[in-house]
Coordinates of C-alpha atoms and ligand atoms in Angstrom, one line a residue:
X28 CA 0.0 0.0 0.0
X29 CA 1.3 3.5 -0.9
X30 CA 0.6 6.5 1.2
X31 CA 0.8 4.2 4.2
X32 CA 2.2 7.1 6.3
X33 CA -0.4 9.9 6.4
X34 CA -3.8 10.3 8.0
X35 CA -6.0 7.4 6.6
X36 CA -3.5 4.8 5.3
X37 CA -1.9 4.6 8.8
X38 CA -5.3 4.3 10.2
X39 CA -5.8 1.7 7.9
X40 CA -2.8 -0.1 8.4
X41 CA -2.8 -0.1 12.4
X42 CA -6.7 -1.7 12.1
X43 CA -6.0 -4.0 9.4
X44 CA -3.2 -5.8 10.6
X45 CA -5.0 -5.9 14.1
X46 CA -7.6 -8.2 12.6
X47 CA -5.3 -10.4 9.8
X48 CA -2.1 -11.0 12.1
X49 CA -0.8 -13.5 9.6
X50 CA -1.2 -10.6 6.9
X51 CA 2.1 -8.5 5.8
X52 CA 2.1 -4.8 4.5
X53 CA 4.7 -3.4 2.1
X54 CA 4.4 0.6 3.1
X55 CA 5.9 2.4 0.3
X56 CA 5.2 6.7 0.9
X57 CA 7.8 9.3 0.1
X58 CA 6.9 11.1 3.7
X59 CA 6.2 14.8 2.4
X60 CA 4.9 17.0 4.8
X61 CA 1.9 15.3 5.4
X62 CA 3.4 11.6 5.9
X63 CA 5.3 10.6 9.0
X64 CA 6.6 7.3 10.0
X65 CA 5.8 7.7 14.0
X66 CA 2.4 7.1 12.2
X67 CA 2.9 3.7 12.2
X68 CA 4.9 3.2 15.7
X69 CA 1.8 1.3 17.0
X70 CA 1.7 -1.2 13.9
X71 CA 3.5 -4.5 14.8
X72 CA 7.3 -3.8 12.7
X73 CA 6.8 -7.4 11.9
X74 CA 4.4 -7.2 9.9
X75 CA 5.4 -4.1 7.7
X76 CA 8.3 -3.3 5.3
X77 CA 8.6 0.3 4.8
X78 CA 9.9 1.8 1.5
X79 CA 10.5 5.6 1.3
X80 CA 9.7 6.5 -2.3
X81 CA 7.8 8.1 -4.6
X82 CA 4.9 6.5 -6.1
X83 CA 5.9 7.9 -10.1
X84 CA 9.0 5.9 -9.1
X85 CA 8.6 3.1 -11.7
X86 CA 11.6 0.8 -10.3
X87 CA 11.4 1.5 -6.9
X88 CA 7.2 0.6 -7.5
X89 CA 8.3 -2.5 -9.5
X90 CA 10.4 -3.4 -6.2
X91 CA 8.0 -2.8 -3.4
X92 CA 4.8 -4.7 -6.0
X93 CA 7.1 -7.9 -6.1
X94 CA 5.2 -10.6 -3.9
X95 CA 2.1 -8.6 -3.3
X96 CA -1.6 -9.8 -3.7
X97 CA -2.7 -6.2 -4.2
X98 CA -2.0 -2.3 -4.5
X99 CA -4.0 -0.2 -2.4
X100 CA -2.8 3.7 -3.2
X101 CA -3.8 6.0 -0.4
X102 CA -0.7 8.3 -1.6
X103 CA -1.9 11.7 -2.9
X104 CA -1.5 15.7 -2.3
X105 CA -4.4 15.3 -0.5
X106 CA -5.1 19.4 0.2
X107 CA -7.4 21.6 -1.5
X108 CA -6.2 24.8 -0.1
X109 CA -2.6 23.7 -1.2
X110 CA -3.8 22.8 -4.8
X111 CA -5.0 25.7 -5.4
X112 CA -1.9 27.7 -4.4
X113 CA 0.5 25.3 -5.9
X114 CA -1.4 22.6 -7.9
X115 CA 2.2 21.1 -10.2
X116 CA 2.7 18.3 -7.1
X117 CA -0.9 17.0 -7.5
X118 CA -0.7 16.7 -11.4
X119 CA 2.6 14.6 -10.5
X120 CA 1.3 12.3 -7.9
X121 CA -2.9 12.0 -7.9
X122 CA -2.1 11.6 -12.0
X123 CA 0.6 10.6 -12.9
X124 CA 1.7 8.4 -9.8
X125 CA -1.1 7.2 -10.4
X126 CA -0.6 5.9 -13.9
X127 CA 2.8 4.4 -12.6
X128 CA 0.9 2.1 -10.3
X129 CA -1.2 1.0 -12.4
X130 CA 1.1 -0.1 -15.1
X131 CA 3.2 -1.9 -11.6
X132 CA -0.3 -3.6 -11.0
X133 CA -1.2 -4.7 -14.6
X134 CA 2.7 -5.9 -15.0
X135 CA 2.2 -8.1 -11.9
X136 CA -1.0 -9.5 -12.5
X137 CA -2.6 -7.4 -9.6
X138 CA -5.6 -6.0 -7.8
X139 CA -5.2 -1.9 -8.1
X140 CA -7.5 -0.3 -5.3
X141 CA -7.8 3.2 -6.0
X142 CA -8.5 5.7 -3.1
X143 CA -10.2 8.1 -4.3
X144 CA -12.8 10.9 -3.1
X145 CA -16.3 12.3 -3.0
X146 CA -15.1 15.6 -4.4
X147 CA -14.6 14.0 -7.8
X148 CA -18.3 14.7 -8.3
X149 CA -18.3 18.1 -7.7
X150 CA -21.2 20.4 -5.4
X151 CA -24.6 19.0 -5.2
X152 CA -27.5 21.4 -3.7
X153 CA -30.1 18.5 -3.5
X154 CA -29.8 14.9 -2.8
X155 CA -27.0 12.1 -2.9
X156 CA -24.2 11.4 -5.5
X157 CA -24.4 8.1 -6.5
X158 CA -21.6 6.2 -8.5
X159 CA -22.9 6.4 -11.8
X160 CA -22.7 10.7 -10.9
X161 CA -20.8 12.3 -13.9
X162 CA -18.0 13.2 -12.9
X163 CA -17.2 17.5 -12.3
X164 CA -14.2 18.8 -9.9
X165 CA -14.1 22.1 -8.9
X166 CA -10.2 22.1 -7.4
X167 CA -7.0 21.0 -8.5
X168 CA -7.3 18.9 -5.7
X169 CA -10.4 16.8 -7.0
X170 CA -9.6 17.4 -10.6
X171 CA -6.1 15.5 -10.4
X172 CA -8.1 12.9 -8.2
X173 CA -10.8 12.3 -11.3
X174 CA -7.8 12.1 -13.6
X175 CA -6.3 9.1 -11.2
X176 CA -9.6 7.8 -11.3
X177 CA -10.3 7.9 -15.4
X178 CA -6.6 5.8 -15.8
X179 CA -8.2 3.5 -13.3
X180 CA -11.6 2.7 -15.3
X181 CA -9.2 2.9 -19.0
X182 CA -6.9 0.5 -17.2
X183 CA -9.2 -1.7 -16.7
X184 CA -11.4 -1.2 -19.9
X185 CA -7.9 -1.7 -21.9
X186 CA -5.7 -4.1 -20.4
X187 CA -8.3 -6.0 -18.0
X188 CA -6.1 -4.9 -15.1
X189 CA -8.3 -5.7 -11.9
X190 CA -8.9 -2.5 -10.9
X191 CA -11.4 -0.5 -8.7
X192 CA -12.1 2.5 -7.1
X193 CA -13.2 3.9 -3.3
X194 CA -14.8 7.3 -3.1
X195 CA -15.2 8.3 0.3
X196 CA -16.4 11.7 2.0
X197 CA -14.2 13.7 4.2
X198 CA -12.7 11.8 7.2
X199 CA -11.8 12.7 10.3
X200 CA -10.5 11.6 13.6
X201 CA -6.7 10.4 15.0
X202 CA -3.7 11.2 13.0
X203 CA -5.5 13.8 10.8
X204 CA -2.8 16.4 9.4
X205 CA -3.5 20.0 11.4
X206 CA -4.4 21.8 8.2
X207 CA -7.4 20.3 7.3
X208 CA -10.7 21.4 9.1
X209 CA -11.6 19.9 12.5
X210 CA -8.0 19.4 13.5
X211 CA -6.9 23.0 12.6
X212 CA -10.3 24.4 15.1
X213 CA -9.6 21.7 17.5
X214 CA -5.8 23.0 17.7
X215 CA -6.7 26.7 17.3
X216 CA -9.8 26.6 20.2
X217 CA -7.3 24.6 22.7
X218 CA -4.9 27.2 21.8
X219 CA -7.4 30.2 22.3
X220 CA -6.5 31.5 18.3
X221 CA -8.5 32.6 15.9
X222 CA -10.7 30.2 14.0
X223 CA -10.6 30.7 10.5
X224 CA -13.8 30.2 8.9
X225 CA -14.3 30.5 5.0
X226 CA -17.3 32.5 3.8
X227 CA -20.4 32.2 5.6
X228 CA -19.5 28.5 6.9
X229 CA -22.9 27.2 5.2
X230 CA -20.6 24.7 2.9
X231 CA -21.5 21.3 4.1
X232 CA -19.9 17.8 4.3
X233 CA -20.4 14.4 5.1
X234 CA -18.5 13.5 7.8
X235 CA -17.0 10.0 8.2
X236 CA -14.8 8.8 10.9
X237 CA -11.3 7.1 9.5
X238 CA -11.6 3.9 11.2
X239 CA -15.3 3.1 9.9
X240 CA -13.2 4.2 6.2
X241 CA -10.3 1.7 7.0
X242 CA -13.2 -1.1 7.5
X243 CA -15.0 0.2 4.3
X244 CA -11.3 -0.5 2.3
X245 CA -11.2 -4.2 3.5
X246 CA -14.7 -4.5 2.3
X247 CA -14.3 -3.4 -1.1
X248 CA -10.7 -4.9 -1.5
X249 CA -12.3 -8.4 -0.8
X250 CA -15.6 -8.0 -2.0
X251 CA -15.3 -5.1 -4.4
X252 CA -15.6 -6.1 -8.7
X253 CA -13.0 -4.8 -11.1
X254 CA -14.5 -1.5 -13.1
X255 CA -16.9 -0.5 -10.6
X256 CA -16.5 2.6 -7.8
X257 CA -18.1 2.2 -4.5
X258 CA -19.4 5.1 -2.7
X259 CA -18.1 5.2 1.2
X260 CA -20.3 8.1 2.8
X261 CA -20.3 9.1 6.6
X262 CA -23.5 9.0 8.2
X263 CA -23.7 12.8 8.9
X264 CA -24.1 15.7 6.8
X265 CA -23.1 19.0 8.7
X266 CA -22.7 22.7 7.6
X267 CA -18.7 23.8 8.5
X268 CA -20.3 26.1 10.9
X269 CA -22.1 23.7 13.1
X270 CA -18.8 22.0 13.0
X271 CA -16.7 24.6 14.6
X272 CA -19.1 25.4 17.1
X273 CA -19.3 21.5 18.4
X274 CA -15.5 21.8 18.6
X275 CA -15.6 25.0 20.8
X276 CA -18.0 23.6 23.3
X277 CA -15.8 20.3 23.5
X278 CA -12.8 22.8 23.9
X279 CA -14.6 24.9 26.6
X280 CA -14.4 27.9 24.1
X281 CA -16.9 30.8 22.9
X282 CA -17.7 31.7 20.0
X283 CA -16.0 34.9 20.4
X284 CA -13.2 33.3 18.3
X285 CA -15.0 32.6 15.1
X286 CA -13.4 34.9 12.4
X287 CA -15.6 34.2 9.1
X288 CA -12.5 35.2 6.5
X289 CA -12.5 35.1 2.4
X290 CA -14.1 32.5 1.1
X291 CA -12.2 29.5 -0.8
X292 CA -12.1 29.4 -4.4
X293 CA -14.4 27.4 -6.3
X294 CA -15.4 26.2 -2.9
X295 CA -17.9 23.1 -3.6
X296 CA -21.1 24.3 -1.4
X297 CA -22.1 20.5 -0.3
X298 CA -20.6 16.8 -1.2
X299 CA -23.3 13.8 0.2
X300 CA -23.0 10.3 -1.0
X301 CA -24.8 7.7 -1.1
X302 CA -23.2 4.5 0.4
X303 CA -25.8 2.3 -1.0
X304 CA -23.7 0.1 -2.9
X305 CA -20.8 -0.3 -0.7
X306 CA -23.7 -1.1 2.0
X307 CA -24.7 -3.9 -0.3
X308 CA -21.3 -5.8 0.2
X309 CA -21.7 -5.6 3.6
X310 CA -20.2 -2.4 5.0
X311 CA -22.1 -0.1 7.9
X312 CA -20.6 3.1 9.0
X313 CA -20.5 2.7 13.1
X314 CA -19.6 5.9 14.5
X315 CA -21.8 9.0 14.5
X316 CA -20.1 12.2 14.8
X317 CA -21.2 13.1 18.6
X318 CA -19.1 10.2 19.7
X319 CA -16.9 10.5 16.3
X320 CA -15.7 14.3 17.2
X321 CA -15.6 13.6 21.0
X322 CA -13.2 11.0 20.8
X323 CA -11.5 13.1 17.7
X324 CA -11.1 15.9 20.2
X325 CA -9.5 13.9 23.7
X326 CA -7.1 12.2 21.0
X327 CA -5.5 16.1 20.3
X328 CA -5.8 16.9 23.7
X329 CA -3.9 13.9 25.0
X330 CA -1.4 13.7 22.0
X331 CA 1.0 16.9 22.1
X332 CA 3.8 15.2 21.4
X333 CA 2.3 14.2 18.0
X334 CA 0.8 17.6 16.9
X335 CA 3.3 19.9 18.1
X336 CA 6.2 19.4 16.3
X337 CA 4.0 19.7 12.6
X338 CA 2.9 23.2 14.1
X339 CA 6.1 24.4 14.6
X340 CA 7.6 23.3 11.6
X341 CA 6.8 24.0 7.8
X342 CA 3.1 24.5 8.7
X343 CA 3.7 27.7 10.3
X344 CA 5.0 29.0 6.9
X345 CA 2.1 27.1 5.3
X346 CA 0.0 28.6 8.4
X347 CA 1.5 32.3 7.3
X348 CA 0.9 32.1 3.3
X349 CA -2.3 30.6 3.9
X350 CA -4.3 32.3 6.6
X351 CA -1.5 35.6 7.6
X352 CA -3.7 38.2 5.5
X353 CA -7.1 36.4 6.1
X354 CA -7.4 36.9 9.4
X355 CA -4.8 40.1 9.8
X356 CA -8.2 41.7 8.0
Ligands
LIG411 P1 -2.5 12.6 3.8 O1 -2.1 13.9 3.1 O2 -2.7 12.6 5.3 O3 -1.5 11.5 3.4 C1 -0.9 11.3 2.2 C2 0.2 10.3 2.3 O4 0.7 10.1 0.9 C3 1.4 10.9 3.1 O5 1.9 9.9 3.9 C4 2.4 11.3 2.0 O6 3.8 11.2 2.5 C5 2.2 10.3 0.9 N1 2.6 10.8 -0.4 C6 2.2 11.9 -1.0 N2 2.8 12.0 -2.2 C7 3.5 10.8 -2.4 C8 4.2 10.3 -3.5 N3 4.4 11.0 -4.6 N4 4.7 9.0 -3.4 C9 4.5 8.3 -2.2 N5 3.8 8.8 -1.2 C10 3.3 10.0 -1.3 O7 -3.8 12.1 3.1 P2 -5.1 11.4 3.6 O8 -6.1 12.4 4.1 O9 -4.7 10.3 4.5 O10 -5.7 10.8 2.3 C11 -5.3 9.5 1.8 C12 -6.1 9.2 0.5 O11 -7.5 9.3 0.7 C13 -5.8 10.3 -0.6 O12 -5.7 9.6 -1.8 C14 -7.0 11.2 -0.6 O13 -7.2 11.7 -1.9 C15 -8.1 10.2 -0.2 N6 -9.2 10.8 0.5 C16 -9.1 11.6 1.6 C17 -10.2 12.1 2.3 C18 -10.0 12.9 3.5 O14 -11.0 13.4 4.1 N7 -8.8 13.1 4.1 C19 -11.5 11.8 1.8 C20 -11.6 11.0 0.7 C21 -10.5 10.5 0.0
LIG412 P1 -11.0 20.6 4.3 O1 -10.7 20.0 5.7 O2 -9.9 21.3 3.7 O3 -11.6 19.4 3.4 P2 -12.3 19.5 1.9 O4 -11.9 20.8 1.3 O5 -11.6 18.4 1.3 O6 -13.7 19.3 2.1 O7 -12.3 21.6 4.5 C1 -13.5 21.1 4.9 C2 -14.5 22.3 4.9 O8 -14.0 23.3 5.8 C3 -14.5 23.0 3.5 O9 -15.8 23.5 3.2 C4 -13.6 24.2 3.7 C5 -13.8 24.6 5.2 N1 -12.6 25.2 5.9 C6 -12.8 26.4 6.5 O10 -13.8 27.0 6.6 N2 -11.7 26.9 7.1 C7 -10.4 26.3 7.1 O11 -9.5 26.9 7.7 C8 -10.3 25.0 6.4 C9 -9.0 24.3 6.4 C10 -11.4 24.5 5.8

């Protein structure tokens, strides 16, 4: 599995060799700024091989694929704020890392398990996306993702690789990188700063916790068909605003600190998916966001020696660039 070292594939990891002990993972992530190897300090070292390395590195790919039953690639800029300042990175990994995979997968004769996301689809105002939704990204983020995702299906169509593809909405919980949402309110509240929120904070997602994801993977990895996407939706939809304001009551803060700053561009207004299909092969989402944030929130608060040293290092330039002028105004 690529992208083993970041927010869900560790997640994923850590539960999935906790049910198959006799199972081995080769880990192969090139640890940017988003993947860290403590991640996986709790996983049993037995049962993982770790190879830092880039996905769009075709021999270092060929090496880690050799002996594996399948590919699962987490590994992807995964940020939509960042793609839209800087989108060349995603291009090279969500696409073309992508592509490199696959060709490692149909060389070997393997499964290919693309992760993919809900934001492929684009903003819906009404309803559920389902997976026969055309496809329309708003970001670089969920464009380069859609790109992945079309060399999955023409893959498959073209050289009968066995390949398939996850969409799930936006996690959260454990392990989640402080730039994305509920981390960076969760940090910022128990900090007493600023919270930084775009536009009116009306925009809603469909919030799934990581370790009901993780379950959702094995599923479709065992169960899944080649060609088809499955849908993995959380069992909440909330507006960003509601959100924020769960987070400050679990953080005993007011909502003095809200600062509602210039809006995103292109910002999708709502993602919901339906989860139907994955349902069908046996999947249920298990943890509702009351208990889903709670527990999100006690892991931050009792893990400062995980989140401390990403604040003070590059994110604090990232922190600057991104937010500096936002909330200066
Ligand atoms: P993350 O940013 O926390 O982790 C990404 C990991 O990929 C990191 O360990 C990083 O080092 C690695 N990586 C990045 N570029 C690489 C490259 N070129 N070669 C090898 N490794 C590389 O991301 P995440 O939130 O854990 O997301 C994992 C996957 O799930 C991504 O494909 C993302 O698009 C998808 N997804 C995420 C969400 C979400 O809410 N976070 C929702 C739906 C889908
Ligand atoms: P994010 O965690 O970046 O995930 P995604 O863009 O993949 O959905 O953002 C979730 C929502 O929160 C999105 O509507 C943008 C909004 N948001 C803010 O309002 N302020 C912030 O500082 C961030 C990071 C996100």
């Amino acid at each position: 599995m690529t992208g083993g070292a970041g927010f869900i594939g560790s997640t994923y990891v850590r539960r999935h060799l906790a049910e198959r002990p006799d199972d081995e993972i080769v880990v192969l992530d090139k640890l940017t700024y988003a993947g860290r190897r403590e991640n996986l300090a709790d996983a049993p070292p037995s049962q993982i091989e770790f190879a830092e390395a880039d996905i769009a590195d075709r021999e270092a790919v060929a090496r880690a694929v050799d002996g594996c039953d399948a590919v699962v690639n987490f590994a992807a800029e995964s940020h939509v704020d960042r793609s839209i300042a800087e989108p060349d990175a995603f291009i090279q990994t969500d696409v073309f890392g992508t592509f490199v995979l696959l060709e490692a997968a149909r060389d070997a004769g393997i499964r290919h398990l693309q992760i993919s996301t809900d934001e492929v689809y684009g903003s819906i105002e009404e309803g559920s996306f389902t997976e026969s939704s055309p496809i329309d990204p708003s970001s670089p983020y969920s464009a380069s993702k859609a790109g992945g995702d079309l060399l999955v299906g023409a893959f498959q169509k073209t050289y009968g690789v066995d390949a398939l593809i996850v969409r799930a909405s936006n996690n959260y919980g454990p392990y989640q990188h402080p730039e994305k949402l509920i981390p960076l309110m969760v940090l910022n509240a128990m900090a007493g700063d600023r919270l930084p929120v775009y536009g009116d904070g009306m925009q809603v997602r469909n919030w799934l916790f990581t370790e009901d994801f993780a379950s959702a993977i094995d599923v479709v990895l065992e169960r899944g068909e080649a060609g088809e996407v499955y849908n993995v939706g959380g069992p909440e939809e909330l507006p960003n605003i509601e959100v924020v304001k769960r987070i400050l009551e679990l953080t005993g803060r007011d909502e003095s600190l809200i600062d509602h700053v210039g809006d995103r561009l292109g910002h999708d207004r709502r993602y919901s998916l339906s989860a139907d299909r994955t349902e069908g092969l046996g999947w249920r989402a298990r943890v509702h966001f009351d208990e889903g944030i709670e527990r999100t929130v006690a892991w931050y608060r009792d893990n400062r020696d995980w989140w401390e040293p990403i604040r003070s290092g590059e994110y604090r330039e990232y922190y600057e660039r991104q937010y500096g002028t936002k909330l200066g105004s």
